[in-house]
């Protein structure tokens, strides 16, 4: 089904673009943590490939694409080198990086869901794995960097919800035999726009009703 929506060449380049922007975010966190060049490269790789690697292992697509396509492995290293030498300039383009990251989120939630369905998973499981593909790299990045994953922090703009919406649109289209290049593109755009709106207006998920916790709220460290 995935091959019917995108040609292999287009799919490959879309994957590489998503991998690149996710790797940038991982490398930037490593720089903020004052890690060395190996740490920067490792965190870039984990952020870029974590979600897709998890997906492929779950559905049995082994060896995972990250280990069979050299471009998948080299692209995060290129992003890491870019950040290593030019991180002040990359920091100044953080808004652009966030926009590309949102685009990668939208793309990966759709392709992840579709690939999972191609490998025989049901609709609900496919949507869940599409979500994992989109956000898994960010979770891996935060855990390796000893941070509370942004995915579960109340003080971060919505990230998982846009991916969930995009994956849900895909499985609904599959259910009603309406998944085409156009409808899959709509799912990508919806997830992308929701993420941009969340960043623009600081939309956040609600916390527990009548919360009375005395726990100290986590705040982001000053670089």
PDB file of C-alpha atoms in Angstrom:
ATOM      1  CA  UNK A   1       0.000   0.000   0.000  1.00  0.00           C
ATOM      2  CA  UNK A   2       2.819   2.395   0.850  1.00  0.00           C
ATOM      3  CA  UNK A   3       4.358   1.862  -2.580  1.00  0.00           C
ATOM      4  CA  UNK A   4       0.998   2.681  -4.161  1.00  0.00           C
ATOM      5  CA  UNK A   5       0.894   6.070  -2.427  1.00  0.00           C
ATOM      6  CA  UNK A   6       4.480   7.177  -3.022  1.00  0.00           C
ATOM      7  CA  UNK A   7       7.093   6.004  -5.486  1.00  0.00           C
ATOM      8  CA  UNK A   8      10.127   4.395  -3.798  1.00  0.00           C
ATOM      9  CA  UNK A   9      12.279   7.381  -4.743  1.00  0.00           C
ATOM     10  CA  UNK A  10       9.841   9.929  -3.294  1.00  0.00           C
ATOM     11  CA  UNK A  11       9.356   7.848  -0.146  1.00  0.00           C
ATOM     12  CA  UNK A  12      13.115   7.565   0.322  1.00  0.00           C
ATOM     13  CA  UNK A  13      13.679  11.306   0.077  1.00  0.00           C
ATOM     14  CA  UNK A  14      10.760  12.106   2.372  1.00  0.00           C
ATOM     15  CA  UNK A  15      12.212   9.709   4.941  1.00  0.00           C
ATOM     16  CA  UNK A  16      15.648  11.313   4.685  1.00  0.00           C
ATOM     17  CA  UNK A  17      14.211  14.806   5.170  1.00  0.00           C
ATOM     18  CA  UNK A  18      12.343  13.697   8.281  1.00  0.00           C
ATOM     19  CA  UNK A  19      15.409  11.893   9.601  1.00  0.00           C
ATOM     20  CA  UNK A  20      17.562  14.971   9.024  1.00  0.00           C
ATOM     21  CA  UNK A  21      15.368  17.402  10.935  1.00  0.00           C
ATOM     22  CA  UNK A  22      14.865  14.996  13.832  1.00  0.00           C
ATOM     23  CA  UNK A  23      18.647  14.487  13.967  1.00  0.00           C
ATOM     24  CA  UNK A  24      19.139  18.249  14.186  1.00  0.00           C
ATOM     25  CA  UNK A  25      16.963  18.405  17.297  1.00  0.00           C
ATOM     26  CA  UNK A  26      18.905  15.556  18.906  1.00  0.00           C
ATOM     27  CA  UNK A  27      22.267  17.108  18.110  1.00  0.00           C
ATOM     28  CA  UNK A  28      21.165  20.491  19.468  1.00  0.00           C
ATOM     29  CA  UNK A  29      20.159  18.918  22.772  1.00  0.00           C
ATOM     30  CA  UNK A  30      23.567  17.234  22.995  1.00  0.00           C
ATOM     31  CA  UNK A  31      25.274  20.607  22.460  1.00  0.00           C
ATOM     32  CA  UNK A  32      23.132  22.180  25.198  1.00  0.00           C
ATOM     33  CA  UNK A  33      24.204  19.316  27.485  1.00  0.00           C
ATOM     34  CA  UNK A  34      27.848  20.081  26.638  1.00  0.00           C
ATOM     35  CA  UNK A  35      28.436  16.589  25.239  1.00  0.00           C
ATOM     36  CA  UNK A  36      31.437  15.681  23.086  1.00  0.00           C
ATOM     37  CA  UNK A  37      31.357  14.925  19.373  1.00  0.00           C
ATOM     38  CA  UNK A  38      30.547  11.237  19.920  1.00  0.00           C
ATOM     39  CA  UNK A  39      27.628  12.143  22.169  1.00  0.00           C
ATOM     40  CA  UNK A  40      26.323  14.635  19.605  1.00  0.00           C
ATOM     41  CA  UNK A  41      26.438  12.003  16.863  1.00  0.00           C
ATOM     42  CA  UNK A  42      24.893   9.293  19.040  1.00  0.00           C
ATOM     43  CA  UNK A  43      21.994  11.477  20.158  1.00  0.00           C
ATOM     44  CA  UNK A  44      21.377  12.612  16.581  1.00  0.00           C
ATOM     45  CA  UNK A  45      21.202   8.976  15.441  1.00  0.00           C
ATOM     46  CA  UNK A  46      18.891   7.934  18.281  1.00  0.00           C
ATOM     47  CA  UNK A  47      16.516  10.842  17.689  1.00  0.00           C
ATOM     48  CA  UNK A  48      16.389  10.358  13.937  1.00  0.00           C
ATOM     49  CA  UNK A  49      16.054   6.584  13.810  1.00  0.00           C
ATOM     50  CA  UNK A  50      14.487   5.587  17.136  1.00  0.00           C
ATOM     51  CA  UNK A  51      10.844   5.667  16.054  1.00  0.00           C
ATOM     52  CA  UNK A  52      11.363   3.853  12.757  1.00  0.00           C
ATOM     53  CA  UNK A  53      13.643   1.277  14.368  1.00  0.00           C
ATOM     54  CA  UNK A  54      11.025   0.491  17.023  1.00  0.00           C
ATOM     55  CA  UNK A  55       8.316   0.191  14.360  1.00  0.00           C
ATOM     56  CA  UNK A  56      10.323  -2.159  12.172  1.00  0.00           C
ATOM     57  CA  UNK A  57      11.231  -4.420  15.086  1.00  0.00           C
ATOM     58  CA  UNK A  58       7.600  -4.643  16.215  1.00  0.00           C
ATOM     59  CA  UNK A  59       6.236  -5.524  12.767  1.00  0.00           C
ATOM     60  CA  UNK A  60       9.100  -7.896  11.948  1.00  0.00           C
ATOM     61  CA  UNK A  61      10.598  -5.831   9.131  1.00  0.00           C
ATOM     62  CA  UNK A  62      14.106  -7.057   9.852  1.00  0.00           C
ATOM     63  CA  UNK A  63      16.795  -6.083   9.416  1.00  0.00           C
ATOM     64  CA  UNK A  64      15.318  -2.597   9.987  1.00  0.00           C
ATOM     65  CA  UNK A  65      15.607  -0.030   7.218  1.00  0.00           C
ATOM     66  CA  UNK A  66      18.070   1.932   9.367  1.00  0.00           C
ATOM     67  CA  UNK A  67      20.566  -0.926   8.904  1.00  0.00           C
ATOM     68  CA  UNK A  68      19.917  -1.745   5.260  1.00  0.00           C
ATOM     69  CA  UNK A  69      20.038   1.740   3.743  1.00  0.00           C
ATOM     70  CA  UNK A  70      23.314   3.589   4.251  1.00  0.00           C
ATOM     71  CA  UNK A  71      21.579   6.913   3.661  1.00  0.00           C
ATOM     72  CA  UNK A  72      19.475   6.413   6.769  1.00  0.00           C
ATOM     73  CA  UNK A  73      22.614   6.031   8.866  1.00  0.00           C
ATOM     74  CA  UNK A  74      24.717   8.746   7.203  1.00  0.00           C
ATOM     75  CA  UNK A  75      22.057  11.485   7.213  1.00  0.00           C
ATOM     76  CA  UNK A  76      22.016  11.891  11.038  1.00  0.00           C
ATOM     77  CA  UNK A  77      25.812  12.040  11.026  1.00  0.00           C
ATOM     78  CA  UNK A  78      25.678  14.855   8.491  1.00  0.00           C
ATOM     79  CA  UNK A  79      23.169  16.702  10.686  1.00  0.00           C
ATOM     80  CA  UNK A  80      25.401  16.142  13.725  1.00  0.00           C
ATOM     81  CA  UNK A  81      28.428  17.539  11.875  1.00  0.00           C
ATOM     82  CA  UNK A  82      26.406  20.572  10.819  1.00  0.00           C
ATOM     83  CA  UNK A  83      25.391  21.268  14.414  1.00  0.00           C
ATOM     84  CA  UNK A  84      28.900  20.552  15.730  1.00  0.00           C
ATOM     85  CA  UNK A  85      30.474  23.252  13.572  1.00  0.00           C
ATOM     86  CA  UNK A  86      27.583  25.675  13.135  1.00  0.00           C
ATOM     87  CA  UNK A  87      25.406  25.265  16.216  1.00  0.00           C
ATOM     88  CA  UNK A  88      25.084  29.027  16.958  1.00  0.00           C
ATOM     89  CA  UNK A  89      23.711  29.564  13.456  1.00  0.00           C
ATOM     90  CA  UNK A  90      21.473  26.477  13.730  1.00  0.00           C
ATOM     91  CA  UNK A  91      20.123  27.755  17.064  1.00  0.00           C
ATOM     92  CA  UNK A  92      19.151  31.020  15.378  1.00  0.00           C
ATOM     93  CA  UNK A  93      17.122  29.056  12.829  1.00  0.00           C
ATOM     94  CA  UNK A  94      15.304  27.109  15.547  1.00  0.00           C
ATOM     95  CA  UNK A  95      11.930  28.283  14.264  1.00  0.00           C
ATOM     96  CA  UNK A  96      12.679  26.801  10.855  1.00  0.00           C
ATOM     97  CA  UNK A  97      13.899  23.580  12.495  1.00  0.00           C
ATOM     98  CA  UNK A  98      10.641  23.366  14.466  1.00  0.00           C
ATOM     99  CA  UNK A  99       8.634  23.788  11.276  1.00  0.00           C
ATOM    100  CA  UNK A 100      10.533  20.983   9.559  1.00  0.00           C
ATOM    101  CA  UNK A 101      10.204  18.863  12.690  1.00  0.00           C
ATOM    102  CA  UNK A 102       6.433  19.348  12.544  1.00  0.00           C
ATOM    103  CA  UNK A 103       6.489  18.293   8.903  1.00  0.00           C
ATOM    104  CA  UNK A 104       8.488  15.187   9.813  1.00  0.00           C
ATOM    105  CA  UNK A 105       5.995  14.400  12.560  1.00  0.00           C
ATOM    106  CA  UNK A 106       3.118  14.555  10.093  1.00  0.00           C
ATOM    107  CA  UNK A 107       4.937  12.470   7.518  1.00  0.00           C
ATOM    108  CA  UNK A 108       6.114   9.750   9.888  1.00  0.00           C
ATOM    109  CA  UNK A 109       2.752   9.262  11.613  1.00  0.00           C
ATOM    110  CA  UNK A 110       1.223   8.575   8.192  1.00  0.00           C
ATOM    111  CA  UNK A 111       3.957   6.369   6.716  1.00  0.00           C
ATOM    112  CA  UNK A 112       4.387   4.530  10.026  1.00  0.00           C
ATOM    113  CA  UNK A 113       0.672   3.726  10.220  1.00  0.00           C
ATOM    114  CA  UNK A 114       0.543   2.609   6.606  1.00  0.00           C
ATOM    115  CA  UNK A 115       3.630   0.395   6.882  1.00  0.00           C
ATOM    116  CA  UNK A 116       2.290  -1.249  10.040  1.00  0.00           C
ATOM    117  CA  UNK A 117      -0.983  -2.044   8.250  1.00  0.00           C
ATOM    118  CA  UNK A 118       0.937  -3.425   5.286  1.00  0.00           C
ATOM    119  CA  UNK A 119       2.592  -5.903   7.668  1.00  0.00           C
ATOM    120  CA  UNK A 120      -0.740  -7.251   8.897  1.00  0.00           C
ATOM    121  CA  UNK A 121      -1.541  -5.215  12.001  1.00  0.00           C
ATOM    122  CA  UNK A 122      -5.115  -4.184  12.730  1.00  0.00           C
ATOM    123  CA  UNK A 123      -6.303  -0.619  12.386  1.00  0.00           C
ATOM    124  CA  UNK A 124      -5.919   0.354  16.048  1.00  0.00           C
ATOM    125  CA  UNK A 125      -2.505  -1.257  16.360  1.00  0.00           C
ATOM    126  CA  UNK A 126      -1.399   0.375  13.103  1.00  0.00           C
ATOM    127  CA  UNK A 127      -2.413   3.824  14.372  1.00  0.00           C
ATOM    128  CA  UNK A 128      -0.578   3.214  17.659  1.00  0.00           C
ATOM    129  CA  UNK A 129       2.554   2.202  15.795  1.00  0.00           C
ATOM    130  CA  UNK A 130       2.240   5.216  13.518  1.00  0.00           C
ATOM    131  CA  UNK A 131       2.226   7.390  16.620  1.00  0.00           C
ATOM    132  CA  UNK A 132       5.247   5.528  17.983  1.00  0.00           C
ATOM    133  CA  UNK A 133       7.089   6.070  14.700  1.00  0.00           C
ATOM    134  CA  UNK A 134       6.474   9.808  14.885  1.00  0.00           C
ATOM    135  CA  UNK A 135       7.365  10.386  18.545  1.00  0.00           C
ATOM    136  CA  UNK A 136       9.660   7.470  19.380  1.00  0.00           C
ATOM    137  CA  UNK A 137      12.857   9.255  18.418  1.00  0.00           C
ATOM    138  CA  UNK A 138      12.070  12.214  20.660  1.00  0.00           C
ATOM    139  CA  UNK A 139      11.374   9.897  23.590  1.00  0.00           C
ATOM    140  CA  UNK A 140      14.661   8.065  23.009  1.00  0.00           C
ATOM    141  CA  UNK A 141      16.489  11.411  22.846  1.00  0.00           C
ATOM    142  CA  UNK A 142      15.061  12.637  26.141  1.00  0.00           C
ATOM    143  CA  UNK A 143      15.696   9.371  27.986  1.00  0.00           C
ATOM    144  CA  UNK A 144      19.310   9.173  26.807  1.00  0.00           C
ATOM    145  CA  UNK A 145      19.805  12.824  27.785  1.00  0.00           C
ATOM    146  CA  UNK A 146      18.341  12.100  31.249  1.00  0.00           C
ATOM    147  CA  UNK A 147      15.354  14.377  30.659  1.00  0.00           C
ATOM    148  CA  UNK A 148      11.689  13.821  31.410  1.00  0.00           C
ATOM    149  CA  UNK A 149      10.359  12.985  27.926  1.00  0.00           C
ATOM    150  CA  UNK A 150       8.675  16.000  26.351  1.00  0.00           C
ATOM    151  CA  UNK A 151       5.878  13.634  25.332  1.00  0.00           C
ATOM    152  CA  UNK A 152       4.609  13.466  28.939  1.00  0.00           C
ATOM    153  CA  UNK A 153       5.449  16.954  30.193  1.00  0.00           C
ATOM    154  CA  UNK A 154       2.459  19.216  30.753  1.00  0.00           C
ATOM    155  CA  UNK A 155       4.523  22.353  30.131  1.00  0.00           C
ATOM    156  CA  UNK A 156       5.285  21.446  26.502  1.00  0.00           C
ATOM    157  CA  UNK A 157       3.100  22.211  23.501  1.00  0.00           C
ATOM    158  CA  UNK A 158       1.043  19.357  22.107  1.00  0.00           C
ATOM    159  CA  UNK A 159       3.215  16.895  20.192  1.00  0.00           C
ATOM    160  CA  UNK A 160       1.648  13.453  20.372  1.00  0.00           C
ATOM    161  CA  UNK A 161      -1.914  14.653  19.761  1.00  0.00           C
ATOM    162  CA  UNK A 162      -1.250  15.945  16.211  1.00  0.00           C
ATOM    163  CA  UNK A 163       0.432  12.623  15.373  1.00  0.00           C
ATOM    164  CA  UNK A 164      -2.531  10.736  16.838  1.00  0.00           C
ATOM    165  CA  UNK A 165      -4.928  12.741  14.686  1.00  0.00           C
ATOM    166  CA  UNK A 166      -2.869  12.091  11.554  1.00  0.00           C
ATOM    167  CA  UNK A 167      -2.697   8.350  12.278  1.00  0.00           C
ATOM    168  CA  UNK A 168      -6.439   8.266  13.005  1.00  0.00           C
ATOM    169  CA  UNK A 169      -7.225   9.874   9.652  1.00  0.00           C
ATOM    170  CA  UNK A 170      -5.143   7.207   7.914  1.00  0.00           C
ATOM    171  CA  UNK A 171      -6.880   4.261   9.581  1.00  0.00           C
ATOM    172  CA  UNK A 172     -10.306   5.774   8.915  1.00  0.00           C
ATOM    173  CA  UNK A 173      -9.385   6.124   5.263  1.00  0.00           C
ATOM    174  CA  UNK A 174      -8.191   2.503   5.218  1.00  0.00           C
ATOM    175  CA  UNK A 175     -11.400   1.378   6.915  1.00  0.00           C
ATOM    176  CA  UNK A 176     -13.558   3.038   4.266  1.00  0.00           C
ATOM    177  CA  UNK A 177     -11.227   2.147   1.385  1.00  0.00           C
ATOM    178  CA  UNK A 178     -10.445   5.803   0.769  1.00  0.00           C
ATOM    179  CA  UNK A 179      -6.688   5.902   1.331  1.00  0.00           C
ATOM    180  CA  UNK A 180      -5.058   7.550  -1.669  1.00  0.00           C
ATOM    181  CA  UNK A 181      -2.127   9.837  -2.241  1.00  0.00           C
ATOM    182  CA  UNK A 182      -4.482  12.779  -1.739  1.00  0.00           C
ATOM    183  CA  UNK A 183      -6.063  11.580   1.516  1.00  0.00           C
ATOM    184  CA  UNK A 184      -2.713  10.531   2.937  1.00  0.00           C
ATOM    185  CA  UNK A 185      -1.381  13.975   2.045  1.00  0.00           C
ATOM    186  CA  UNK A 186      -4.339  15.519   3.860  1.00  0.00           C
ATOM    187  CA  UNK A 187      -3.461  13.465   6.954  1.00  0.00           C
ATOM    188  CA  UNK A 188       0.133  14.738   6.805  1.00  0.00           C
ATOM    189  CA  UNK A 189      -1.038  18.336   6.447  1.00  0.00           C
ATOM    190  CA  UNK A 190      -3.564  18.071   9.285  1.00  0.00           C
ATOM    191  CA  UNK A 191      -0.944  16.718  11.698  1.00  0.00           C
ATOM    192  CA  UNK A 192       1.542  19.337  10.508  1.00  0.00           C
ATOM    193  CA  UNK A 193      -0.874  22.255  10.912  1.00  0.00           C
ATOM    194  CA  UNK A 194      -2.079  21.071  14.329  1.00  0.00           C
ATOM    195  CA  UNK A 195       1.513  20.926  15.538  1.00  0.00           C
ATOM    196  CA  UNK A 196       2.217  24.427  14.207  1.00  0.00           C
ATOM    197  CA  UNK A 197      -0.925  25.782  15.871  1.00  0.00           C
ATOM    198  CA  UNK A 198       0.047  24.103  19.143  1.00  0.00           C
ATOM    199  CA  UNK A 199       3.445  25.815  19.006  1.00  0.00           C
ATOM    200  CA  UNK A 200       1.922  29.154  18.028  1.00  0.00           C
ATOM    201  CA  UNK A 201      -0.789  29.224  20.691  1.00  0.00           C
ATOM    202  CA  UNK A 202       0.915  26.974  23.273  1.00  0.00           C
ATOM    203  CA  UNK A 203      -1.833  24.381  23.328  1.00  0.00           C
ATOM    204  CA  UNK A 204      -1.243  21.818  26.051  1.00  0.00           C
ATOM    205  CA  UNK A 205      -2.977  18.674  27.211  1.00  0.00           C
ATOM    206  CA  UNK A 206      -5.076  19.009  30.389  1.00  0.00           C
ATOM    207  CA  UNK A 207      -3.779  17.692  33.677  1.00  0.00           C
ATOM    208  CA  UNK A 208      -5.770  15.691  36.221  1.00  0.00           C
ATOM    209  CA  UNK A 209      -9.096  17.221  37.238  1.00  0.00           C
ATOM    210  CA  UNK A 210      -8.968  18.977  40.623  1.00  0.00           C
ATOM    211  CA  UNK A 211      -5.252  18.239  40.837  1.00  0.00           C
ATOM    212  CA  UNK A 212      -3.840  18.854  44.311  1.00  0.00           C
ATOM    213  CA  UNK A 213      -0.329  17.508  43.927  1.00  0.00           C
ATOM    214  CA  UNK A 214       2.402  19.217  45.944  1.00  0.00           C
ATOM    215  CA  UNK A 215       5.139  17.981  43.612  1.00  0.00           C
ATOM    216  CA  UNK A 216       7.523  20.576  42.279  1.00  0.00           C
ATOM    217  CA  UNK A 217       6.801  21.265  38.626  1.00  0.00           C
ATOM    218  CA  UNK A 218       9.624  20.567  36.206  1.00  0.00           C
ATOM    219  CA  UNK A 219      10.928  23.630  34.418  1.00  0.00           C
ATOM    220  CA  UNK A 220      13.355  23.772  31.563  1.00  0.00           C
ATOM    221  CA  UNK A 221      16.948  24.497  32.535  1.00  0.00           C
ATOM    222  CA  UNK A 222      18.554  27.690  31.352  1.00  0.00           C
ATOM    223  CA  UNK A 223      21.267  26.827  28.807  1.00  0.00           C
TER     224      UNK A 223
END
